[in-house]
Amino acid sequence: MCYYKYMNKELAEVLKIYSTDTHERFASRLFNSSKETLVSLFTDLLTTYINDHNSSKLREYLTVTVAGYEHSEGKIGFNGYKQSSIIGGAPIACEAKPKNFNTDDLQKYQEGTRRGKPATLNGNGNFTDYTYPRFKKDKKENPHILVSGFVDGRLIYILEFPFAVRSFSEKLERQLRKQFPDGRHIKGRYLRSASFTFKDYISSRDLKVIFLLSKVELERFREYISKKFFHALHEKSN
């Protein structure tokens, strides 16, 4: 959703002061604001950030931390880590794959101001610019994959499973083999998108439901979730 055009004037003014004036002036403006104004500012800012089309940083952070991992700020490497429950065990890494369905996009499509219908939440994901070296590293380190879905920033589900789930890793390897038939990495060439679907992990015994709305709550978001994936979630919900 293009929340920037709906941003209240107070938030616009506060952002301007933050970026162009002194810290003292910014702090003074906040200290002199009412509780209601501060709540409004914070709500608008979070709404804008969590629904940003161009950045999934906040959704990634929420997915990682709700799943019990410490978020990693680095752009290279995995999205988070946590200590293994095994004494002396190596930390467990995680890779987050968050998606957000924006109801404003759907409304624009229905009104004819958006050309394509927005994709519903479907439990799918992908790895961009994937290579054999990266695949071999992932197989060795076995990070846990965190697939999450949001609707207008409202968390709907987080599903966790190890990279080593056979149906999942084999799906990625088949795509790499098609791109690199001889099994060798060619410098400067990548598999632009190594994709997977919920069918590649949903039946795994290693799948964990970290967060999932109740069946009653889930019904409210049915139209924003693909039919088959909705039924899969519904079966796992309380």
Tab-separated table of C-alpha atoms in Angstrom:
chain	number	residue	atom	x	y	z
A	1	MET	CA	0.000	0.000	0.000
A	2	CYS	CA	1.253	3.455	-0.779
A	3	TYR	CA	0.876	4.629	2.799
A	4	TYR	CA	3.025	7.668	2.192
A	5	LYS	CA	0.133	9.527	0.587
A	6	TYR	CA	-2.025	8.769	3.644
A	7	MET	CA	0.661	9.819	6.113
A	8	ASN	CA	-0.737	12.337	8.561
A	9	LYS	CA	0.631	15.865	8.470
A	10	GLU	CA	2.046	15.579	11.983
A	11	LEU	CA	4.243	12.622	11.032
A	12	ALA	CA	5.409	14.397	7.887
A	13	GLU	CA	6.418	17.412	9.977
A	14	VAL	CA	8.202	15.290	12.609
A	15	LEU	CA	10.149	13.426	9.908
A	16	LYS	CA	11.160	16.729	8.373
A	17	ILE	CA	12.445	18.015	11.731
A	18	TYR	CA	14.318	14.737	12.348
A	19	SER	CA	16.084	14.982	8.986
A	20	THR	CA	16.737	18.699	8.730
A	21	ASP	CA	16.894	20.116	12.254
A	22	THR	CA	18.767	19.457	15.503
A	23	HIS	CA	18.263	16.507	17.833
A	24	GLU	CA	17.150	18.952	20.530
A	25	ARG	CA	14.455	20.400	18.261
A	26	PHE	CA	13.256	16.901	17.349
A	27	ALA	CA	13.159	15.745	20.994
A	28	SER	CA	11.353	18.928	22.048
A	29	ARG	CA	8.674	18.375	19.410
A	30	LEU	CA	8.024	14.841	20.692
A	31	PHE	CA	8.087	15.801	24.389
A	32	ASN	CA	5.508	18.507	23.734
A	33	SER	CA	3.162	16.151	21.858
A	34	SER	CA	0.165	14.509	23.506
A	35	LYS	CA	-0.014	10.745	24.106
A	36	GLU	CA	-2.658	10.488	21.406
A	37	THR	CA	-0.398	12.254	18.919
A	38	LEU	CA	2.559	10.007	19.760
A	39	VAL	CA	0.417	6.894	19.363
A	40	SER	CA	-0.796	8.181	16.003
A	41	LEU	CA	2.759	8.964	14.866
A	42	PHE	CA	4.093	5.571	15.901
A	43	THR	CA	1.157	3.730	14.326
A	44	ASP	CA	1.553	5.563	11.023
A	45	LEU	CA	5.295	4.966	10.975
A	46	LEU	CA	4.943	1.224	11.681
A	47	THR	CA	2.133	0.886	9.151
A	48	THR	CA	4.257	2.533	6.477
A	49	TYR	CA	7.373	0.509	7.269
A	50	ILE	CA	5.818	-2.950	7.666
A	51	ASN	CA	3.856	-2.619	4.406
A	52	ASP	CA	6.710	-1.218	2.344
A	53	HIS	CA	6.751	-2.837	-1.113
A	54	ASN	CA	10.447	-2.176	-1.544
A	55	SER	CA	11.742	-3.542	1.743
A	56	SER	CA	10.838	-6.613	3.782
A	57	LYS	CA	13.325	-5.744	6.548
A	58	LEU	CA	10.769	-5.314	9.323
A	59	ARG	CA	8.786	-8.388	8.271
A	60	GLU	CA	12.044	-10.354	8.163
A	61	TYR	CA	13.002	-9.101	11.628
A	62	LEU	CA	9.621	-10.080	13.081
A	63	THR	CA	9.720	-13.514	11.466
A	64	VAL	CA	13.198	-14.243	12.813
A	65	THR	CA	12.638	-12.960	16.350
A	66	VAL	CA	9.167	-14.487	16.828
A	67	ALA	CA	10.722	-17.827	15.828
A	68	GLY	CA	13.252	-17.447	18.641
A	69	TYR	CA	16.333	-16.421	16.659
A	70	GLU	CA	18.614	-13.426	17.078
A	71	HIS	CA	18.372	-11.315	13.953
A	72	SER	CA	21.548	-10.806	11.962
A	73	GLU	CA	22.076	-7.311	10.606
A	74	GLY	CA	24.561	-8.341	7.925
A	75	LYS	CA	23.475	-8.351	4.294
A	76	ILE	CA	25.635	-11.391	3.553
A	77	GLY	CA	24.899	-14.693	5.255
A	78	PHE	CA	21.861	-16.009	7.061
A	79	ASN	CA	19.100	-13.881	8.589
A	80	GLY	CA	19.511	-15.091	12.157
A	81	TYR	CA	21.013	-17.540	14.627
A	82	LYS	CA	20.135	-19.263	17.875
A	83	GLN	CA	22.009	-21.557	20.204
A	84	SER	CA	21.378	-25.243	19.721
A	85	SER	CA	19.622	-27.062	22.569
A	86	ILE	CA	22.394	-29.665	22.371
A	87	ILE	CA	25.188	-28.910	24.834
A	88	GLY	CA	28.193	-27.788	22.831
A	89	GLY	CA	26.174	-27.849	19.627
A	90	ALA	CA	26.813	-25.357	16.861
A	91	PRO	CA	24.393	-22.429	16.554
A	92	ILE	CA	21.415	-22.963	14.246
A	93	ALA	CA	21.076	-20.501	11.386
A	94	CYS	CA	17.821	-19.419	9.789
A	95	GLU	CA	16.734	-17.963	6.471
A	96	ALA	CA	13.485	-15.970	6.492
A	97	LYS	CA	11.068	-15.859	3.549
A	98	PRO	CA	8.353	-13.340	4.528
A	99	LYS	CA	5.532	-12.245	2.238
A	100	ASN	CA	2.928	-9.544	2.704
A	101	PHE	CA	-0.471	-9.279	1.016
A	102	ASN	CA	-1.547	-5.683	0.637
A	103	THR	CA	-5.317	-5.260	0.485
A	104	ASP	CA	-4.890	-1.812	-1.041
A	105	ASP	CA	-3.350	-3.492	-4.109
A	106	LEU	CA	-6.415	-5.714	-4.384
A	107	GLN	CA	-8.726	-2.727	-4.128
A	108	LYS	CA	-6.809	-0.921	-6.869
A	109	TYR	CA	-7.116	-3.994	-9.088
A	110	GLN	CA	-10.854	-4.204	-8.463
A	111	GLU	CA	-11.227	-0.499	-9.250
A	112	GLY	CA	-9.236	-0.889	-12.455
A	113	THR	CA	-6.305	1.297	-11.428
A	114	ARG	CA	-3.936	-1.660	-11.107
A	115	ARG	CA	-3.267	-3.910	-14.085
A	116	GLY	CA	-2.447	-7.244	-12.428
A	117	LYS	CA	-4.219	-8.998	-9.579
A	118	PRO	CA	-1.889	-9.253	-6.562
A	119	ALA	CA	-0.656	-12.750	-5.744
A	120	THR	CA	-2.227	-14.315	-2.681
A	121	LEU	CA	-0.176	-15.788	0.158
A	122	ASN	CA	0.760	-19.289	-0.948
A	123	GLY	CA	3.647	-20.486	1.212
A	124	ASN	CA	6.037	-20.229	-1.728
A	125	GLY	CA	9.486	-18.653	-1.703
A	126	ASN	CA	12.710	-18.338	-3.625
A	127	PHE	CA	16.470	-17.841	-3.385
A	128	THR	CA	17.780	-15.159	-5.735
A	129	ASP	CA	21.027	-15.513	-7.697
A	130	TYR	CA	21.502	-19.071	-6.494
A	131	THR	CA	24.639	-21.095	-7.262
A	132	TYR	CA	26.043	-24.574	-6.650
A	133	PRO	CA	28.577	-23.257	-4.084
A	134	ARG	CA	25.727	-21.593	-2.167
A	135	PHE	CA	23.644	-24.782	-2.386
A	136	LYS	CA	26.529	-26.911	-1.064
A	137	LYS	CA	27.044	-24.467	1.794
A	138	ASP	CA	23.338	-24.555	2.654
A	139	LYS	CA	23.297	-28.365	2.608
A	140	LYS	CA	26.301	-28.447	4.922
A	141	GLU	CA	25.076	-25.812	7.395
A	142	ASN	CA	21.408	-26.849	7.150
A	143	PRO	CA	19.790	-23.518	8.072
A	144	HIS	CA	16.156	-23.569	9.121
A	145	ILE	CA	13.791	-21.971	6.624
A	146	LEU	CA	11.153	-19.641	8.075
A	147	VAL	CA	8.209	-19.106	5.738
A	148	SER	CA	5.888	-16.364	6.956
A	149	GLY	CA	2.836	-14.523	5.682
A	150	PHE	CA	1.327	-11.142	6.540
A	151	VAL	CA	-1.817	-9.317	5.466
A	152	ASP	CA	-1.383	-5.532	5.724
A	153	GLY	CA	1.373	-6.198	8.245
A	154	ARG	CA	-0.763	-8.580	10.351
A	155	LEU	CA	1.155	-11.805	10.962
A	156	ILE	CA	-0.813	-14.845	9.778
A	157	TYR	CA	1.680	-17.708	9.986
A	158	ILE	CA	5.311	-18.721	10.477
A	159	LEU	CA	6.320	-22.222	9.393
A	160	GLU	CA	9.797	-23.610	10.105
A	161	PHE	CA	11.651	-26.540	8.568
A	162	PRO	CA	15.308	-27.559	8.001
A	163	PHE	CA	16.941	-26.981	4.649
A	164	ALA	CA	17.772	-30.691	4.674
A	165	VAL	CA	14.117	-31.684	4.155
A	166	ARG	CA	14.627	-33.952	1.159
A	167	SER	CA	11.737	-32.832	-1.040
A	168	PHE	CA	12.746	-29.204	-0.482
A	169	SER	CA	16.489	-29.456	-1.143
A	170	GLU	CA	15.946	-31.748	-4.135
A	171	LYS	CA	13.587	-29.184	-5.655
A	172	LEU	CA	16.333	-26.557	-5.527
A	173	GLU	CA	18.971	-28.957	-6.828
A	174	ARG	CA	16.859	-29.901	-9.863
A	175	GLN	CA	16.645	-26.238	-10.837
A	176	LEU	CA	20.390	-25.801	-10.424
A	177	ARG	CA	21.053	-28.907	-12.524
A	178	LYS	CA	18.905	-27.486	-15.303
A	179	GLN	CA	20.831	-24.200	-15.209
A	180	PHE	CA	24.247	-25.883	-14.836
A	181	PRO	CA	23.957	-29.343	-16.487
A	182	ASP	CA	27.583	-30.303	-15.802
A	183	GLY	CA	27.196	-29.573	-12.086
A	184	ARG	CA	29.849	-26.857	-12.017
A	185	HIS	CA	29.495	-23.212	-11.156
A	186	ILE	CA	30.237	-20.869	-14.028
A	187	LYS	CA	31.622	-17.546	-12.867
A	188	GLY	CA	29.233	-14.698	-13.547
A	189	ARG	CA	26.236	-16.970	-14.073
A	190	TYR	CA	23.470	-17.548	-11.556
A	191	LEU	CA	20.142	-19.224	-11.206
A	192	ARG	CA	18.184	-16.006	-10.859
A	193	SER	CA	15.394	-17.587	-8.837
A	194	ALA	CA	15.505	-21.015	-7.204
A	195	SER	CA	11.880	-21.361	-6.169
A	196	PHE	CA	9.892	-23.698	-3.956
A	197	THR	CA	6.227	-24.205	-3.069
A	198	PHE	CA	4.479	-25.201	0.143
A	199	LYS	CA	4.123	-28.727	-1.267
A	200	ASP	CA	7.902	-29.121	-0.966
A	201	TYR	CA	7.817	-28.973	2.856
A	202	ILE	CA	4.258	-29.050	4.203
A	203	SER	CA	4.210	-32.850	4.721
A	204	SER	CA	7.625	-33.071	6.358
A	205	ARG	CA	7.784	-34.575	9.847
A	206	ASP	CA	10.335	-31.872	10.656
A	207	LEU	CA	7.900	-29.035	9.936
A	208	LYS	CA	7.133	-26.842	12.950
A	209	VAL	CA	4.276	-24.384	13.243
A	210	ILE	CA	5.849	-21.408	15.015
A	211	PHE	CA	2.853	-19.107	14.693
A	212	LEU	CA	-0.572	-19.614	13.147
A	213	LEU	CA	-3.902	-17.904	13.637
A	214	SER	CA	-6.767	-19.955	15.024
A	215	LYS	CA	-9.239	-21.482	12.573
A	216	VAL	CA	-11.759	-18.743	13.383
A	217	GLU	CA	-9.226	-15.947	12.839
A	218	LEU	CA	-7.829	-17.622	9.735
A	219	GLU	CA	-11.251	-17.514	8.090
A	220	ARG	CA	-11.125	-13.711	8.088
A	221	PHE	CA	-8.135	-13.843	5.748
A	222	ARG	CA	-9.280	-16.683	3.483
A	223	GLU	CA	-9.548	-14.542	0.336
A	224	TYR	CA	-5.938	-13.411	0.686
A	225	ILE	CA	-4.527	-16.965	0.823
A	226	SER	CA	-4.425	-19.426	-2.082
A	227	LYS	CA	-7.072	-22.142	-1.790
A	228	LYS	CA	-4.813	-25.193	-1.408
A	229	PHE	CA	-2.442	-23.485	0.982
A	230	PHE	CA	-5.367	-22.193	3.047
A	231	HIS	CA	-6.624	-25.763	3.502
A	232	ALA	CA	-3.131	-26.898	4.507
A	233	LEU	CA	-2.956	-24.131	7.132
A	234	HIS	CA	-6.499	-24.795	8.280
A	235	GLU	CA	-5.633	-28.428	9.016
A	236	LYS	CA	-2.689	-27.379	11.184
A	237	SER	CA	-4.550	-24.620	13.027
A	238	ASN	CA	-6.265	-25.010	16.410
